[in-house]
Coordinates of N, CA, C and O in Angstrom, one line a residue:
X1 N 0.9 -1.2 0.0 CA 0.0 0.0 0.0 C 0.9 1.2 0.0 O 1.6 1.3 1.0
X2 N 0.9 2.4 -1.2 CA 1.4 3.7 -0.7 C 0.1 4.7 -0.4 O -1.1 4.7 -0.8
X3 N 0.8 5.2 0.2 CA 0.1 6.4 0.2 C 0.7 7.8 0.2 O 1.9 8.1 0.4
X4 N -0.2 8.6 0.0 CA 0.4 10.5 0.0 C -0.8 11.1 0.0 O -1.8 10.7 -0.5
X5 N -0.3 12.8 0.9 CA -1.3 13.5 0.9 C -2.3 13.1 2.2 O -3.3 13.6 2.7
X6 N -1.7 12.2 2.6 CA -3.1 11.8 3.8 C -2.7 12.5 4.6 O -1.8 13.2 4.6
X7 N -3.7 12.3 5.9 CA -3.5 12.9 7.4 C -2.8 11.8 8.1 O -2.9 10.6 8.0
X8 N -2.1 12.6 8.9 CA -1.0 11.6 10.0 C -2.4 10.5 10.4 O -2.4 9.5 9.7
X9 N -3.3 10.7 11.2 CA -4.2 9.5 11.7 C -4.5 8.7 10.6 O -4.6 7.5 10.9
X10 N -4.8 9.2 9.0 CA -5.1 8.2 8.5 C -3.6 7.3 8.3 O -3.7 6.1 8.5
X11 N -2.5 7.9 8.0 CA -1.6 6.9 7.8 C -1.4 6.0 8.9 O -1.1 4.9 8.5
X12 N -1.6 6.1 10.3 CA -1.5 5.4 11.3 C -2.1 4.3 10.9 O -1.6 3.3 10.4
X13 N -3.8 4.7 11.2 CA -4.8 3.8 11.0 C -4.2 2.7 9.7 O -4.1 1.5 10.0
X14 N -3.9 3.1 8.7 CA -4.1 2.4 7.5 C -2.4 1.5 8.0 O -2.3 0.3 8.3
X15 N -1.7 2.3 8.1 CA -0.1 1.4 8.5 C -0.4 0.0 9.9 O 0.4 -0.9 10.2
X16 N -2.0 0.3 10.7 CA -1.6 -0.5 11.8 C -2.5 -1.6 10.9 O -2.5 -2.8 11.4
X17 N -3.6 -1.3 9.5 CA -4.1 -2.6 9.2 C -3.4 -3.2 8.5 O -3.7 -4.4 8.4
X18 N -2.1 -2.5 7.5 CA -1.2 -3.4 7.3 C -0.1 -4.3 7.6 O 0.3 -5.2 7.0
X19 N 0.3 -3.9 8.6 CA 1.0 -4.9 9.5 C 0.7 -5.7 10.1 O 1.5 -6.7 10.3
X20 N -0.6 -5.5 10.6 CA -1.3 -6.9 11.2 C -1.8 -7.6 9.9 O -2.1 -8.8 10.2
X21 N -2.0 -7.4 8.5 CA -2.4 -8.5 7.8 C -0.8 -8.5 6.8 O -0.7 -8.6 5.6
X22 N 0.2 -8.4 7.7 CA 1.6 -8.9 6.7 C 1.4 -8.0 5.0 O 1.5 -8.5 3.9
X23 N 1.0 -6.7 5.4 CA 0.8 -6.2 3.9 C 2.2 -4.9 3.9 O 2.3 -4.0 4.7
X24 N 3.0 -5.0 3.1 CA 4.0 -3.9 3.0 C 3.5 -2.1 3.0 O 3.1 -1.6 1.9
X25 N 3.5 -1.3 3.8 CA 3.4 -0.1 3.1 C 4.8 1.1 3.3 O 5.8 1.3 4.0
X26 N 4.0 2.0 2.1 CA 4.9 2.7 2.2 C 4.3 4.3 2.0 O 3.2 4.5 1.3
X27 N 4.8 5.6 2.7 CA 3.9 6.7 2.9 C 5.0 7.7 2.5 O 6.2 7.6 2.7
X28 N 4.4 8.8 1.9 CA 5.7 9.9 1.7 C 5.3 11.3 1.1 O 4.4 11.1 0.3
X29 N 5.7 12.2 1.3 CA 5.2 13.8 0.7 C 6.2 14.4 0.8 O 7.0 14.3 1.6
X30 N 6.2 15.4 -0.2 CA 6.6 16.6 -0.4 C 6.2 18.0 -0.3 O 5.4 18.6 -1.0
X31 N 6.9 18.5 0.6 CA 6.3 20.0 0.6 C 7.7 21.4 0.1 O 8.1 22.3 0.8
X32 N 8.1 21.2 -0.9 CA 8.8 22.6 -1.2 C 10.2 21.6 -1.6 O 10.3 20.7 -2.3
X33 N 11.3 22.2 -0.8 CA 12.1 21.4 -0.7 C 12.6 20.3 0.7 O 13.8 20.1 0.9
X34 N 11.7 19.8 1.4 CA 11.6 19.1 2.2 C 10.6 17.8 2.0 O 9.8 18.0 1.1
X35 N 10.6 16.9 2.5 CA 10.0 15.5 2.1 C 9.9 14.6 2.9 O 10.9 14.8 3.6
X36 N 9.4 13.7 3.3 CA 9.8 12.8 4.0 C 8.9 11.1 3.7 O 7.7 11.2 3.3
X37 N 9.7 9.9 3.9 CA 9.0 8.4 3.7 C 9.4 7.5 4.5 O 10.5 7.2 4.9
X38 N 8.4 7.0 4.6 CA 8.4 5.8 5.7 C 8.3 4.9 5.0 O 7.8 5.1 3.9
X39 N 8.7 3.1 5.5 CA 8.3 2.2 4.8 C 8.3 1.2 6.1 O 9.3 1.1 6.8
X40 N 7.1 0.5 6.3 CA 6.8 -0.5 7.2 C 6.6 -2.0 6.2 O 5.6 -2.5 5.9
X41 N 7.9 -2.3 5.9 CA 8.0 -3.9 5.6 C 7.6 -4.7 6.4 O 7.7 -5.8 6.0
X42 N 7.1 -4.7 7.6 CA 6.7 -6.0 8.5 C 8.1 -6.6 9.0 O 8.9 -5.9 9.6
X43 N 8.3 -8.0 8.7 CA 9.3 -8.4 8.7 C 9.7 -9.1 7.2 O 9.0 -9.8 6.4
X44 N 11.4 -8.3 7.2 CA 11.6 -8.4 5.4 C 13.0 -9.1 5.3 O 13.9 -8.7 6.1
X45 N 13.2 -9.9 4.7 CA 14.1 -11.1 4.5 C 15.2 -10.9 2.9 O 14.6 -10.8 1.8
X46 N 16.5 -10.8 3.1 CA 16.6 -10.4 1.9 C 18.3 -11.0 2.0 O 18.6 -11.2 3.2
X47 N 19.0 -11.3 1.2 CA 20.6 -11.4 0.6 C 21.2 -10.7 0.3 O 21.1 -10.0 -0.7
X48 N 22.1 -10.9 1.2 CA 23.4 -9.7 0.4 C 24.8 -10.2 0.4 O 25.2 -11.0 1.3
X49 N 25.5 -9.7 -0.9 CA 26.5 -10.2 -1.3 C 27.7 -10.2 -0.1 O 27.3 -9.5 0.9
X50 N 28.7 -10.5 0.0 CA 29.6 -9.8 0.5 C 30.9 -10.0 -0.1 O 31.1 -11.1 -0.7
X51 N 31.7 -9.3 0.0 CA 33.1 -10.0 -0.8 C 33.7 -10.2 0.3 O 33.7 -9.6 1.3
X52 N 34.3 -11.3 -0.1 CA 35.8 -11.8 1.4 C 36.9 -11.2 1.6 O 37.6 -10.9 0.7
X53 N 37.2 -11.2 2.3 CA 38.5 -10.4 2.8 C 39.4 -11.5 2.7 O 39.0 -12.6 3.2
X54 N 40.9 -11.3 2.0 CA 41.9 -12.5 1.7 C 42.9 -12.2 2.8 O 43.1 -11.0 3.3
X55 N 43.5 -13.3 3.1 CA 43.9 -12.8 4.6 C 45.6 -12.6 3.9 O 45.9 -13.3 2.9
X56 N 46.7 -11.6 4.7 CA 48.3 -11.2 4.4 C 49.0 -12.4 4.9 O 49.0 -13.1 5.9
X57 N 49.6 -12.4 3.5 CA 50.7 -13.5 3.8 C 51.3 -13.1 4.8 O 51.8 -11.9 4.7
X58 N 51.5 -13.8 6.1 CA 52.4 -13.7 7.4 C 53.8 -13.2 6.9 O 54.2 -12.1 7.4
X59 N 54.6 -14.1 5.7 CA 56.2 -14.0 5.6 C 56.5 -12.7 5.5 O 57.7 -12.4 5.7
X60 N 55.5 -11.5 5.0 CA 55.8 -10.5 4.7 C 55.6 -9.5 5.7 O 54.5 -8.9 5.8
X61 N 56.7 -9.2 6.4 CA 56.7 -8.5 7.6 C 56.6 -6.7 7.3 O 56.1 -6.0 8.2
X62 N 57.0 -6.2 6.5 CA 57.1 -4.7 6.1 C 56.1 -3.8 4.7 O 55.6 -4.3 3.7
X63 N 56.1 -2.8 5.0 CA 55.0 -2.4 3.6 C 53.9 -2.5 4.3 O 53.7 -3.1 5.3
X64 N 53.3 -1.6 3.7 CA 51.4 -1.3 3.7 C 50.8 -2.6 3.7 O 49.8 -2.7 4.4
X65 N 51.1 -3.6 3.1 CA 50.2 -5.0 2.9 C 50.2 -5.5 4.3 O 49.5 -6.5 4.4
X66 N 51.1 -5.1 5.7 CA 51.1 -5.9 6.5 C 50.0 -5.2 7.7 O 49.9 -5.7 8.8
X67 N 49.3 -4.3 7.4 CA 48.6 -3.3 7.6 C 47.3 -3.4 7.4 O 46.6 -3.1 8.4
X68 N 46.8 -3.7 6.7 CA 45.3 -4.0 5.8 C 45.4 -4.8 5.0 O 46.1 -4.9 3.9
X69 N 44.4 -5.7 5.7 CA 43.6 -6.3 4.3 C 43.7 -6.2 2.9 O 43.7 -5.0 2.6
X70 N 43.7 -7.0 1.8 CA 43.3 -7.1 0.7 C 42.0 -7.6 0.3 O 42.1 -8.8 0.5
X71 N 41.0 -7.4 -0.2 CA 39.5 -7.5 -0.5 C 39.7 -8.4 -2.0 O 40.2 -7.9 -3.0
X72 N 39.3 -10.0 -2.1 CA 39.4 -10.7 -3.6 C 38.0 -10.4 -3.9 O 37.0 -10.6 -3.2
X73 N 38.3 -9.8 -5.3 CA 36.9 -9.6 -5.8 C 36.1 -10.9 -6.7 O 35.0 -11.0 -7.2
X74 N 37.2 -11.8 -6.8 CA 37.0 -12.8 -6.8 C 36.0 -14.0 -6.2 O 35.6 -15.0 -6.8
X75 N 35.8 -13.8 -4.7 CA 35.4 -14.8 -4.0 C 34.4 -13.8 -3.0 O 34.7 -13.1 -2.0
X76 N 33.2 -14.1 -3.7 CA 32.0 -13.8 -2.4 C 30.9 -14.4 -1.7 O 30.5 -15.5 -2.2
X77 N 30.5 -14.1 -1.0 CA 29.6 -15.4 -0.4 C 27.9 -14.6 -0.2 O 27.7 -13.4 -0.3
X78 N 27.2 -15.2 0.0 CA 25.6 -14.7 0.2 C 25.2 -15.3 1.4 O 25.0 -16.5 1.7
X79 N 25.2 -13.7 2.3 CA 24.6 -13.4 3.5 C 23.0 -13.3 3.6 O 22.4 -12.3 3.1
X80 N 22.3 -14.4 4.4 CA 21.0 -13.9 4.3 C 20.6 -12.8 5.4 O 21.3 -12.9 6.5
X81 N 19.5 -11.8 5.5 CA 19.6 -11.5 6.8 C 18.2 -10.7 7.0 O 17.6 -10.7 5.9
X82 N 17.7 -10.1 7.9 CA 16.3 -10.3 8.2 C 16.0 -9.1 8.9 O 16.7 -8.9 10.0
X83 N 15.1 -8.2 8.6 CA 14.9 -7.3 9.7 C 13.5 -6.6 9.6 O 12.8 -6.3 8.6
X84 N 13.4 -6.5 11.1 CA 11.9 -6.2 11.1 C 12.0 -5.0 11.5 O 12.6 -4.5 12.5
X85 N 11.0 -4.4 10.3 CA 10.3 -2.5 10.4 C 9.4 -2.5 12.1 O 8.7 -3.3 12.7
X86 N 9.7 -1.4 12.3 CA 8.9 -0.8 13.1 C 7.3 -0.3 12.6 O 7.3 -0.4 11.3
X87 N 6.4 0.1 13.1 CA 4.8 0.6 12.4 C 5.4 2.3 12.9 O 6.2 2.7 13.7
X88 N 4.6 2.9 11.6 CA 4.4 4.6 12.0 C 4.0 5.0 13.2 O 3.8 6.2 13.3
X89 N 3.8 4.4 14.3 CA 2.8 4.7 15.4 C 4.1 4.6 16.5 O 4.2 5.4 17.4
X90 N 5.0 3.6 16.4 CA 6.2 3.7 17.1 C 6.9 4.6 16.6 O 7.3 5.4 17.4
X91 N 7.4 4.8 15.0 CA 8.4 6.3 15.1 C 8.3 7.6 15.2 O 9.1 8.4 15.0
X92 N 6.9 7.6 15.5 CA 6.1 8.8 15.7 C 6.1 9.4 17.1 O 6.3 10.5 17.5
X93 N 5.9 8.2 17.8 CA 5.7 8.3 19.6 C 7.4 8.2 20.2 O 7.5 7.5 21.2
X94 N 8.3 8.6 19.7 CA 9.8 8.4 20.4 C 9.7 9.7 21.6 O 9.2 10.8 21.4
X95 N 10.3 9.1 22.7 CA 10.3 10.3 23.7 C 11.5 10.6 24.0 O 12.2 9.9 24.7
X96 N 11.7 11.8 23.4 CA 13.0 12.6 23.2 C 13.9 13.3 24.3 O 14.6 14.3 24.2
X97 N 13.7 12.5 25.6 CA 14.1 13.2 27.0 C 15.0 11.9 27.5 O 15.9 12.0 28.3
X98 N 14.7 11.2 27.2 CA 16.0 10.2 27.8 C 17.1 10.1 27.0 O 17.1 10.3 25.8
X99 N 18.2 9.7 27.7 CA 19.6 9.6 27.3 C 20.1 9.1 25.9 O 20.8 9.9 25.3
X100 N 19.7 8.0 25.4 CA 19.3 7.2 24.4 C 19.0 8.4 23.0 O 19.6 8.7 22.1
X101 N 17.4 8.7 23.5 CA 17.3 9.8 22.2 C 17.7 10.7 22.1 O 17.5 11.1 20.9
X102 N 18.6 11.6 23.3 CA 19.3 12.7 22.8 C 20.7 12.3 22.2 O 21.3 13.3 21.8
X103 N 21.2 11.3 22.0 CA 22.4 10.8 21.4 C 21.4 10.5 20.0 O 22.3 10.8 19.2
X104 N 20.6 10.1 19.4 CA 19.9 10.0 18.1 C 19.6 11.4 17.7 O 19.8 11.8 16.6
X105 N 19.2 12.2 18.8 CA 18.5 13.5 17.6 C 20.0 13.9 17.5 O 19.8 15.1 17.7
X106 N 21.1 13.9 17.3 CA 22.0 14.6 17.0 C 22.3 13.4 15.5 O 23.5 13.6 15.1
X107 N 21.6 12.4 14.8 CA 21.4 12.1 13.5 C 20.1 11.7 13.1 O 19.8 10.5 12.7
X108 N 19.2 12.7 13.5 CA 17.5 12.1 13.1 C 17.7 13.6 12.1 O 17.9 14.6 12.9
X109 N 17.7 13.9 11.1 CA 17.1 15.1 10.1 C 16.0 15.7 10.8 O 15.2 15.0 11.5
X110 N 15.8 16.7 10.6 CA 14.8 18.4 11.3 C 13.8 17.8 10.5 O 12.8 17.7 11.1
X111 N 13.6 17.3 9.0 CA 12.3 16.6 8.5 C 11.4 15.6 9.2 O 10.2 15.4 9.0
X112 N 12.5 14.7 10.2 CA 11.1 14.2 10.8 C 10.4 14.9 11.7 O 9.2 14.6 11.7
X113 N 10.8 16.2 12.7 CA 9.8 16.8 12.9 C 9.1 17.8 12.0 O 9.0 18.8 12.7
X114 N 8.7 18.0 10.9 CA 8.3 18.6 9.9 C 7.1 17.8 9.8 O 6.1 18.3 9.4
X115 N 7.3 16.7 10.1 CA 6.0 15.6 9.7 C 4.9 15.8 11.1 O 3.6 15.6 11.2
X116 N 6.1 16.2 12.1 CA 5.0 15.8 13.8 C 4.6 17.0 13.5 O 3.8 17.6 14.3

């Protein structure tokens, strides 16, 4: 389900019937040059590549190679991994006076309050 243009209660309302029936949504507007989008995947399951890190030959004691890693672009493996969205009704309700969230609003963008 997307939506735009609605009222904060309706996106609530409509985000808490899709998570309880496992339906994806997603919500977002623009006003000027400011914007903002939410997406409540439920719980979303997906693969990602990774490439391997080749490990330094020990014998070579000196030089930048004994320092960092070399990355073979040759050899990668498929990570599965899983993560579950929050609903609009939790990132809406954060209470911004404990310890926790004042270490976040110093990287939450001034657009999510634009929205509250």
């Amino acid at each position: 389900v997307c939506l735009t243009g609605c009222s904060r209660d309706v996106m609530v309302k409509i985000d808490q019937i899709c998570h309880k029936n496992s339906v994806k949504f997603f919500t977002g507007d623009v006003f000027g040059y400011h914007g903002y989008m939410f997406a409540d995947l439920g719980e979303h399951e997906f693969v990602e590549e990774k490439t391997k890190v080749a490990k330094v030959n020990p014998s070579v004691e000196d030089g930048p190679d004994t320092k960092k890693a070399k990355l073979d672009s040759a050899e990668t493996t498929m990570v599965k991994k899983r993560v579950v969205f929050c609903q609009l009704k939790e990132a809406l309700s954060v209470d911004w006076s404990g310890e926790k969230a004042k270490a976040a609003l110093k990287r939450t963008t001034p657009d999510y309050f634009l929205l509250q």
